[in-house]
Amino acid sequence: MKTTQALYLPLAASLALAHYTFPDLIFNGQTSSDYQYVRLTTNHYSSSPVTDVTSSDMTCYADPSHPSTSTATVAAGSVVGFTVSPDVYHPGPLLFYMAKVPSGQTAASFDGSGSVWFKIYQNDATITSSSISWPSGMTTVSVTIPSCIPAGDYLIRVEHIALHSASTVGGAQLYIACGQLTVTGGGSTAGGPTVAIPGAYSPNDPGLLINIYYPIPSSYTPPGPAVFKCGASQPTTTLKTTTKSTTTPAAPPTTTKATTVMTTTKTTTTPVMTTPRTTTAASTGGQPQYAQCGGIGWTGSTTCASPFKCTSENAYYSQCL
């Protein structure tokens, strides 16, 4: 039994490091304490993801004990973000949603039910003939609150979809959290199109059921509605997205360098500011920490720079950890 435990504990620690949460809200240039303005999530200890997109956990992944959460006051057009603990580790898209709190309720009392959610941001994949990748290693993620939405109470929802194991139904991992906001200023344009969460995603959506390693997808569209933009004509219904793929050689996801990345757009779009973690490599050669080192179709180096070891994530992807 002692031998079994000795083998299990390092594995459990490795798996936990691959998961993440969004515990703190960043607004008005300040970072809150853990779960002060962010609803306590069920995974606040385990960091485990949601894998059933029909589950009620999809709304905010809120802890059923419903501890008290404060509401932050922010101006329309300002930047709001979340910290990531420890960081966004897996490949996949980052999305932000908002929901206008119905009349008679507050951000603290509203459970997020109904067709109330509208998407305000999703990031694009970088696709080449040999790989598909997204920014990773972020320790903070941020978005601009649309400047045209009406003042009032809102929920803001961050979602990262990890696609490293998404080749089977239920393999996509969703990391979710909701913050509570009172938005001031703004205009008179209601966000849309609106969807219910759960309800917006299907387990078979091409943005959730996808093999990102082989064949390399030729395009990728995240699940859910179109992104809301101030001044744009909003569709009245939510259209399903489709993803095409072509057969190309397998290749690993790319690893971001240790730089601060900021996506800047016009006023009507929503920028995301991310801070990647540093990827280190020893002078002894081999693949650096977090780089791919194996998997079906991999033709690169299978050794890791000391002291890292090549660890299997799945049949298609092994990584230096």
mmCIF file of C-alpha atoms in Angstrom:
data_model
loop_
_atom_site.group_PDB
_atom_site.id
_atom_site.type_symbol
_atom_site.label_atom_id
_atom_site.label_comp_id
_atom_site.label_asym_id
_atom_site.label_seq_id
_atom_site.Cartn_x
_atom_site.Cartn_y
_atom_site.Cartn_z
ATOM 1 C CA MET A 1 0.000 0.000 0.000
ATOM 2 C CA LYS A 2 2.825 2.442 0.803
ATOM 3 C CA THR A 3 4.368 1.825 -2.617
ATOM 4 C CA THR A 4 1.028 2.516 -4.325
ATOM 5 C CA GLN A 5 0.566 5.740 -2.394
ATOM 6 C CA ALA A 6 4.096 6.856 -3.222
ATOM 7 C CA LEU A 7 3.379 6.420 -6.921
ATOM 8 C CA TYR A 8 -0.057 8.022 -6.788
ATOM 9 C CA LEU A 9 0.783 11.234 -4.954
ATOM 10 C CA PRO A 10 3.206 12.663 -7.581
ATOM 11 C CA LEU A 11 0.703 11.796 -10.319
ATOM 12 C CA ALA A 12 -2.112 13.537 -8.454
ATOM 13 C CA ALA A 13 0.061 16.601 -7.948
ATOM 14 C CA SER A 14 0.925 16.683 -11.660
ATOM 15 C CA LEU A 15 -2.725 16.466 -12.671
ATOM 16 C CA ALA A 16 -3.732 19.224 -10.236
ATOM 17 C CA LEU A 17 -1.115 21.556 -11.693
ATOM 18 C CA ALA A 18 -2.726 21.116 -15.108
ATOM 19 C CA HIS A 19 -6.040 22.570 -13.810
ATOM 20 C CA TYR A 20 -6.875 26.145 -12.857
ATOM 21 C CA THR A 21 -9.396 28.542 -11.318
ATOM 22 C CA PHE A 22 -10.278 32.266 -11.620
ATOM 23 C CA PRO A 23 -10.448 33.387 -7.976
ATOM 24 C CA ASP A 24 -9.948 37.182 -8.019
ATOM 25 C CA LEU A 25 -11.613 40.069 -9.849
ATOM 26 C CA ILE A 26 -9.440 42.851 -11.297
ATOM 27 C CA PHE A 27 -11.178 46.225 -11.695
ATOM 28 C CA ASN A 28 -10.375 49.927 -11.330
ATOM 29 C CA GLY A 29 -6.688 48.998 -11.315
ATOM 30 C CA GLN A 30 -7.001 46.813 -8.216
ATOM 31 C CA THR A 31 -7.048 43.057 -7.606
ATOM 32 C CA SER A 32 -9.545 41.750 -5.058
ATOM 33 C CA SER A 33 -8.996 39.020 -2.503
ATOM 34 C CA ASP A 34 -9.981 35.463 -3.372
ATOM 35 C CA TYR A 35 -13.703 35.123 -4.134
ATOM 36 C CA GLN A 36 -14.518 38.596 -2.795
ATOM 37 C CA TYR A 37 -16.316 39.635 -6.017
ATOM 38 C CA VAL A 38 -16.114 36.255 -7.773
ATOM 39 C CA ARG A 39 -18.646 33.607 -6.790
ATOM 40 C CA LEU A 40 -16.967 30.754 -4.948
ATOM 41 C CA THR A 41 -16.657 27.898 -7.426
ATOM 42 C CA THR A 42 -17.253 24.245 -6.693
ATOM 43 C CA ASN A 43 -13.691 23.522 -7.804
ATOM 44 C CA HIS A 44 -12.029 26.100 -5.538
ATOM 45 C CA TYR A 45 -10.010 23.277 -3.930
ATOM 46 C CA SER A 46 -9.777 20.659 -6.701
ATOM 47 C CA SER A 47 -9.468 23.037 -9.699
ATOM 48 C CA SER A 48 -11.316 20.351 -11.673
ATOM 49 C CA PRO A 49 -13.158 21.374 -14.873
ATOM 50 C CA VAL A 50 -16.757 21.026 -16.036
ATOM 51 C CA THR A 51 -17.025 18.347 -18.738
ATOM 52 C CA ASP A 52 -20.826 18.004 -19.045
ATOM 53 C CA VAL A 53 -22.017 21.058 -20.988
ATOM 54 C CA THR A 54 -25.650 20.246 -20.154
ATOM 55 C CA SER A 55 -24.956 20.495 -16.405
ATOM 56 C CA SER A 56 -26.137 23.399 -14.253
ATOM 57 C CA ASP A 57 -22.453 23.841 -13.327
ATOM 58 C CA MET A 58 -22.054 25.507 -16.719
ATOM 59 C CA THR A 59 -23.739 28.698 -15.503
ATOM 60 C CA CYS A 60 -21.178 29.841 -12.948
ATOM 61 C CA TYR A 61 -19.843 26.567 -11.458
ATOM 62 C CA ALA A 62 -20.987 28.093 -8.171
ATOM 63 C CA ASP A 63 -20.472 26.279 -4.887
ATOM 64 C CA PRO A 64 -23.893 25.047 -3.697
ATOM 65 C CA SER A 65 -23.272 26.521 -0.235
ATOM 66 C CA HIS A 66 -23.840 29.983 -1.836
ATOM 67 C CA PRO A 67 -21.464 32.014 0.345
ATOM 68 C CA SER A 68 -21.855 35.790 0.292
ATOM 69 C CA THR A 69 -20.184 37.587 -2.632
ATOM 70 C CA SER A 70 -19.697 41.352 -2.958
ATOM 71 C CA THR A 71 -20.551 43.351 -6.084
ATOM 72 C CA ALA A 72 -17.937 45.552 -7.773
ATOM 73 C CA THR A 73 -18.858 48.921 -9.315
ATOM 74 C CA VAL A 74 -17.275 49.548 -12.723
ATOM 75 C CA ALA A 75 -17.850 51.987 -15.571
ATOM 76 C CA ALA A 76 -19.056 50.883 -18.986
ATOM 77 C CA GLY A 77 -16.047 50.867 -21.302
ATOM 78 C CA SER A 78 -13.612 50.003 -18.499
ATOM 79 C CA VAL A 79 -11.429 46.905 -18.270
ATOM 80 C CA VAL A 80 -12.363 44.050 -15.938
ATOM 81 C CA GLY A 81 -10.339 40.902 -15.467
ATOM 82 C CA PHE A 82 -9.753 37.750 -13.459
ATOM 83 C CA THR A 83 -6.602 36.260 -11.994
ATOM 84 C CA VAL A 84 -5.804 32.665 -12.980
ATOM 85 C CA SER A 85 -4.516 30.184 -10.419
ATOM 86 C CA PRO A 86 -1.970 29.004 -11.314
ATOM 87 C CA ASP A 87 -2.310 29.874 -15.033
ATOM 88 C CA VAL A 88 -4.146 28.934 -18.240
ATOM 89 C CA TYR A 89 -2.314 25.718 -18.963
ATOM 90 C CA HIS A 90 -4.097 23.829 -21.754
ATOM 91 C CA PRO A 91 -4.688 24.738 -25.442
ATOM 92 C CA GLY A 92 -8.084 26.197 -26.264
ATOM 93 C CA PRO A 93 -10.138 29.397 -26.586
ATOM 94 C CA LEU A 94 -10.874 32.017 -23.939
ATOM 95 C CA LEU A 95 -14.395 33.495 -23.829
ATOM 96 C CA PHE A 96 -16.203 36.163 -21.803
ATOM 97 C CA TYR A 97 -19.982 36.481 -21.332
ATOM 98 C CA MET A 98 -22.206 38.975 -19.520
ATOM 99 C CA ALA A 99 -25.797 38.711 -18.286
ATOM 100 C CA LYS A 100 -28.057 41.668 -17.444
ATOM 101 C CA VAL A 101 -29.728 41.064 -14.088
ATOM 102 C CA PRO A 102 -33.535 41.107 -14.433
ATOM 103 C CA SER A 103 -35.585 43.876 -12.807
ATOM 104 C CA GLY A 104 -36.299 43.213 -9.147
ATOM 105 C CA GLN A 105 -33.072 41.262 -8.579
ATOM 106 C CA THR A 106 -29.445 42.149 -7.887
ATOM 107 C CA ALA A 107 -26.143 40.752 -9.043
ATOM 108 C CA ALA A 108 -25.889 39.033 -5.664
ATOM 109 C CA SER A 109 -29.315 37.370 -5.864
ATOM 110 C CA PHE A 110 -29.531 36.461 -9.561
ATOM 111 C CA ASP A 111 -28.702 32.835 -10.387
ATOM 112 C CA GLY A 112 -27.978 33.421 -14.077
ATOM 113 C CA SER A 113 -30.892 31.331 -15.336
ATOM 114 C CA GLY A 114 -32.781 31.995 -18.559
ATOM 115 C CA SER A 115 -31.769 33.307 -21.969
ATOM 116 C CA VAL A 116 -29.793 36.241 -20.593
ATOM 117 C CA TRP A 117 -26.147 35.634 -21.536
ATOM 118 C CA PHE A 118 -24.386 37.453 -24.380
ATOM 119 C CA LYS A 119 -20.807 36.892 -25.482
ATOM 120 C CA ILE A 120 -18.461 39.894 -25.369
ATOM 121 C CA TYR A 121 -15.176 38.248 -26.364
ATOM 122 C CA GLN A 122 -13.591 35.130 -27.831
ATOM 123 C CA ASN A 123 -9.984 34.778 -28.943
ATOM 124 C CA ASP A 124 -8.886 33.306 -32.253
ATOM 125 C CA ALA A 125 -6.740 30.261 -32.886
ATOM 126 C CA THR A 126 -3.413 30.535 -34.683
ATOM 127 C CA ILE A 127 -3.442 27.878 -37.404
ATOM 128 C CA THR A 128 -0.540 26.794 -39.602
ATOM 129 C CA SER A 129 -0.038 23.727 -41.771
ATOM 130 C CA SER A 130 1.536 21.968 -38.806
ATOM 131 C CA SER A 131 -0.299 23.219 -35.697
ATOM 132 C CA ILE A 132 -3.260 24.960 -34.109
ATOM 133 C CA SER A 133 -2.666 26.972 -30.944
ATOM 134 C CA TRP A 134 -4.038 29.653 -28.608
ATOM 135 C CA PRO A 135 -2.320 31.940 -26.109
ATOM 136 C CA SER A 136 -1.401 30.016 -22.964
ATOM 137 C CA GLY A 137 0.418 30.537 -19.703
ATOM 138 C CA MET A 138 -1.730 33.558 -18.750
ATOM 139 C CA THR A 139 -1.900 34.455 -15.072
ATOM 140 C CA THR A 140 -4.479 37.197 -15.695
ATOM 141 C CA VAL A 141 -7.181 37.581 -18.350
ATOM 142 C CA SER A 142 -9.094 40.805 -18.997
ATOM 143 C CA VAL A 143 -11.845 42.211 -21.191
ATOM 144 C CA THR A 144 -13.415 45.601 -21.905
ATOM 145 C CA ILE A 145 -17.008 46.085 -20.746
ATOM 146 C CA PRO A 146 -19.020 47.215 -23.807
ATOM 147 C CA SER A 147 -19.433 50.995 -23.599
ATOM 148 C CA CYS A 148 -22.967 50.984 -25.040
ATOM 149 C CA ILE A 149 -24.751 48.608 -22.654
ATOM 150 C CA PRO A 150 -27.248 50.076 -20.166
ATOM 151 C CA ALA A 151 -26.251 50.798 -16.590
ATOM 152 C CA GLY A 152 -27.308 48.246 -14.002
ATOM 153 C CA ASP A 153 -26.321 44.991 -12.342
ATOM 154 C CA TYR A 154 -24.636 42.271 -14.396
ATOM 155 C CA LEU A 155 -22.894 38.954 -14.027
ATOM 156 C CA ILE A 156 -19.606 38.589 -15.913
ATOM 157 C CA ARG A 157 -18.547 35.059 -16.804
ATOM 158 C CA VAL A 158 -15.082 33.897 -17.850
ATOM 159 C CA GLU A 159 -14.673 30.540 -19.592
ATOM 160 C CA HIS A 160 -11.632 28.723 -20.889
ATOM 161 C CA ILE A 161 -12.209 25.616 -23.009
ATOM 162 C CA ALA A 162 -9.300 23.159 -22.867
ATOM 163 C CA LEU A 163 -9.221 21.027 -26.018
ATOM 164 C CA HIS A 164 -6.235 18.741 -25.406
ATOM 165 C CA SER A 165 -8.547 15.736 -24.824
ATOM 166 C CA ALA A 166 -11.551 16.890 -26.873
ATOM 167 C CA SER A 167 -11.416 14.111 -29.499
ATOM 168 C CA THR A 168 -14.222 12.257 -27.666
ATOM 169 C CA VAL A 169 -17.597 13.470 -26.355
ATOM 170 C CA GLY A 170 -17.117 14.947 -22.896
ATOM 171 C CA GLY A 171 -13.374 15.302 -23.399
ATOM 172 C CA ALA A 172 -13.366 19.098 -23.572
ATOM 173 C CA GLN A 173 -12.625 20.694 -20.196
ATOM 174 C CA LEU A 174 -14.336 23.963 -19.276
ATOM 175 C CA TYR A 175 -12.929 26.232 -16.556
ATOM 176 C CA ILE A 176 -15.542 28.770 -15.445
ATOM 177 C CA ALA A 177 -16.172 31.560 -12.928
ATOM 178 C CA CYS A 178 -18.615 34.470 -12.527
ATOM 179 C CA GLY A 179 -18.071 37.909 -11.055
ATOM 180 C CA GLN A 180 -20.739 40.336 -9.819
ATOM 181 C CA LEU A 181 -20.823 43.859 -11.267
ATOM 182 C CA THR A 182 -22.758 47.087 -11.075
ATOM 183 C CA VAL A 183 -22.096 48.901 -14.374
ATOM 184 C CA THR A 184 -22.367 52.702 -14.400
ATOM 185 C CA GLY A 185 -22.638 55.064 -17.359
ATOM 186 C CA GLY A 186 -23.096 53.192 -20.605
ATOM 187 C CA GLY A 187 -25.806 53.628 -23.193
ATOM 188 C CA SER A 188 -29.084 52.056 -24.228
ATOM 189 C CA THR A 189 -28.040 49.050 -26.351
ATOM 190 C CA ALA A 190 -28.919 45.710 -24.807
ATOM 191 C CA GLY A 191 -26.330 42.983 -25.337
ATOM 192 C CA GLY A 192 -27.228 40.156 -27.693
ATOM 193 C CA PRO A 193 -27.914 37.671 -29.104
ATOM 194 C CA THR A 194 -28.730 36.149 -25.732
ATOM 195 C CA VAL A 195 -28.565 32.456 -24.854
ATOM 196 C CA ALA A 196 -29.202 30.272 -21.829
ATOM 197 C CA ILE A 197 -26.245 28.628 -20.091
ATOM 198 C CA PRO A 198 -26.555 25.656 -19.960
ATOM 199 C CA GLY A 199 -28.333 25.351 -23.274
ATOM 200 C CA ALA A 200 -26.017 27.282 -25.583
ATOM 201 C CA TYR A 201 -23.636 24.340 -26.090
ATOM 202 C CA SER A 202 -24.167 20.767 -27.265
ATOM 203 C CA PRO A 203 -21.729 17.928 -26.440
ATOM 204 C CA ASN A 204 -21.317 17.400 -30.196
ATOM 205 C CA ASP A 205 -20.613 21.032 -31.096
ATOM 206 C CA PRO A 206 -17.607 21.119 -33.457
ATOM 207 C CA GLY A 207 -15.975 23.649 -31.161
ATOM 208 C CA LEU A 208 -16.059 21.078 -28.340
ATOM 209 C CA LEU A 209 -15.703 17.735 -30.130
ATOM 210 C CA ILE A 210 -12.452 18.114 -32.057
ATOM 211 C CA ASN A 211 -9.047 16.485 -32.420
ATOM 212 C CA ILE A 212 -6.584 19.378 -32.461
ATOM 213 C CA TYR A 213 -3.549 17.151 -33.072
ATOM 214 C CA TYR A 214 -4.357 15.114 -36.191
ATOM 215 C CA PRO A 215 -5.488 16.033 -38.731
ATOM 216 C CA ILE A 216 -4.739 19.674 -37.978
ATOM 217 C CA PRO A 217 -8.037 21.627 -38.259
ATOM 218 C CA SER A 218 -8.092 24.162 -41.086
ATOM 219 C CA SER A 219 -10.377 26.454 -39.063
ATOM 220 C CA TYR A 220 -11.868 26.723 -35.599
ATOM 221 C CA THR A 221 -14.928 28.534 -34.227
ATOM 222 C CA PRO A 222 -15.717 28.450 -30.491
ATOM 223 C CA PRO A 223 -19.197 27.281 -29.466
ATOM 224 C CA GLY A 224 -21.967 29.686 -28.516
ATOM 225 C CA PRO A 225 -23.428 32.864 -30.020
ATOM 226 C CA ALA A 226 -21.770 35.590 -32.059
ATOM 227 C CA VAL A 227 -19.738 38.189 -30.150
ATOM 228 C CA PHE A 228 -21.734 41.309 -29.223
ATOM 229 C CA LYS A 229 -20.284 44.570 -30.542
ATOM 230 C CA CYS A 230 -21.570 48.067 -29.866
ATOM 231 C CA GLY A 231 -22.990 49.662 -32.977
ATOM 232 C CA ALA A 232 -23.307 46.371 -34.847
ATOM 233 C CA SER A 233 -26.606 44.906 -35.996
ATOM 234 C CA GLN A 234 -27.315 41.978 -33.707
ATOM 235 C CA PRO A 235 -28.911 38.763 -35.039
ATOM 236 C CA THR A 236 -32.156 37.713 -33.417
ATOM 237 C CA THR A 237 -31.231 34.042 -33.269
ATOM 238 C CA THR A 238 -28.123 32.118 -32.372
ATOM 239 C CA LEU A 239 -26.591 30.235 -35.288
ATOM 240 C CA LYS A 240 -24.719 26.965 -34.903
ATOM 241 C CA THR A 241 -21.043 27.136 -35.823
ATOM 242 C CA THR A 242 -19.229 24.608 -38.001
ATOM 243 C CA THR A 243 -15.617 23.554 -38.208
ATOM 244 C CA LYS A 244 -13.944 22.063 -41.277
ATOM 245 C CA SER A 245 -10.750 20.019 -41.181
ATOM 246 C CA THR A 246 -8.186 18.798 -43.669
ATOM 247 C CA THR A 247 -5.544 16.096 -43.358
ATOM 248 C CA THR A 248 -2.200 17.615 -42.453
ATOM 249 C CA PRO A 249 0.798 16.288 -40.520
ATOM 250 C CA ALA A 250 0.482 16.236 -36.751
ATOM 251 C CA ALA A 251 2.356 18.810 -34.729
ATOM 252 C CA PRO A 252 2.363 20.169 -31.176
ATOM 253 C CA PRO A 253 0.589 23.253 -29.928
ATOM 254 C CA THR A 254 2.913 26.230 -29.731
ATOM 255 C CA THR A 255 4.303 27.556 -26.455
ATOM 256 C CA THR A 256 4.133 31.318 -25.867
ATOM 257 C CA LYS A 257 7.264 33.219 -24.960
ATOM 258 C CA ALA A 258 7.585 35.054 -21.681
ATOM 259 C CA THR A 259 6.207 38.400 -22.850
ATOM 260 C CA THR A 260 3.187 40.464 -21.956
ATOM 261 C CA VAL A 261 0.609 40.140 -24.713
ATOM 262 C CA MET A 262 -2.113 42.740 -25.226
ATOM 263 C CA THR A 263 -4.758 42.519 -27.909
ATOM 264 C CA THR A 264 -5.843 46.037 -28.814
ATOM 265 C CA THR A 265 -8.899 46.783 -30.894
ATOM 266 C CA LYS A 266 -11.260 49.601 -31.711
ATOM 267 C CA THR A 267 -13.666 50.906 -29.086
ATOM 268 C CA THR A 268 -16.388 48.516 -30.234
ATOM 269 C CA THR A 269 -14.335 45.382 -29.540
ATOM 270 C CA THR A 270 -13.122 43.756 -26.340
ATOM 271 C CA PRO A 271 -9.365 43.436 -25.783
ATOM 272 C CA VAL A 272 -7.826 40.699 -23.672
ATOM 273 C CA MET A 273 -4.597 41.345 -21.801
ATOM 274 C CA THR A 274 -2.637 38.299 -20.795
ATOM 275 C CA THR A 275 0.566 37.648 -18.900
ATOM 276 C CA PRO A 276 2.266 34.403 -19.962
ATOM 277 C CA ARG A 277 4.407 32.456 -17.547
ATOM 278 C CA THR A 278 8.105 31.998 -18.261
ATOM 279 C CA THR A 279 9.129 28.822 -20.080
ATOM 280 C CA THR A 280 12.601 27.747 -18.938
ATOM 281 C CA ALA A 281 15.121 25.338 -20.367
ATOM 282 C CA ALA A 282 18.401 24.156 -18.867
ATOM 283 C CA SER A 283 21.678 24.495 -20.736
ATOM 284 C CA THR A 284 21.947 20.708 -21.041
ATOM 285 C CA GLY A 285 19.743 20.667 -24.180
ATOM 286 C CA GLY A 286 16.469 18.913 -24.861
ATOM 287 C CA GLN A 287 12.913 20.295 -24.977
ATOM 288 C CA PRO A 288 12.174 23.151 -22.505
ATOM 289 C CA GLN A 289 9.590 23.018 -19.734
ATOM 290 C CA TYR A 290 5.986 22.753 -21.060
ATOM 291 C CA ALA A 291 7.124 21.926 -24.623
ATOM 292 C CA GLN A 292 5.856 18.854 -26.493
ATOM 293 C CA CYS A 293 8.139 15.822 -26.354
ATOM 294 C CA GLY A 294 6.034 12.990 -27.763
ATOM 295 C CA GLY A 295 2.710 11.650 -28.988
ATOM 296 C CA ILE A 296 1.313 9.981 -32.105
ATOM 297 C CA GLY A 297 2.811 11.664 -35.186
ATOM 298 C CA TRP A 298 5.403 13.649 -33.179
ATOM 299 C CA THR A 299 8.744 13.804 -35.030
ATOM 300 C CA GLY A 300 10.624 16.194 -32.777
ATOM 301 C CA SER A 301 12.873 15.596 -29.800
ATOM 302 C CA THR A 302 11.623 13.159 -27.149
ATOM 303 C CA THR A 303 14.063 14.286 -24.448
ATOM 304 C CA CYS A 304 13.573 17.129 -21.984
ATOM 305 C CA ALA A 305 16.054 19.585 -20.583
ATOM 306 C CA SER A 306 17.088 18.707 -17.029
ATOM 307 C CA PRO A 307 15.342 18.472 -14.584
ATOM 308 C CA PHE A 308 12.113 18.041 -16.632
ATOM 309 C CA LYS A 309 10.674 14.695 -17.727
ATOM 310 C CA CYS A 310 8.534 13.772 -20.723
ATOM 311 C CA THR A 311 5.014 13.197 -19.321
ATOM 312 C CA SER A 312 2.142 11.737 -21.374
ATOM 313 C CA GLU A 313 -1.021 13.891 -21.511
ATOM 314 C CA ASN A 314 -2.799 11.556 -23.949
ATOM 315 C CA ALA A 315 -1.939 9.349 -26.942
ATOM 316 C CA TYR A 316 -1.355 12.427 -29.109
ATOM 317 C CA TYR A 317 0.506 14.695 -26.717
ATOM 318 C CA SER A 318 3.342 14.372 -24.187
ATOM 319 C CA GLN A 319 4.843 17.393 -22.458
ATOM 320 C CA CYS A 320 8.031 18.285 -20.545
ATOM 321 C CA LEU A 321 7.047 18.745 -16.882
#
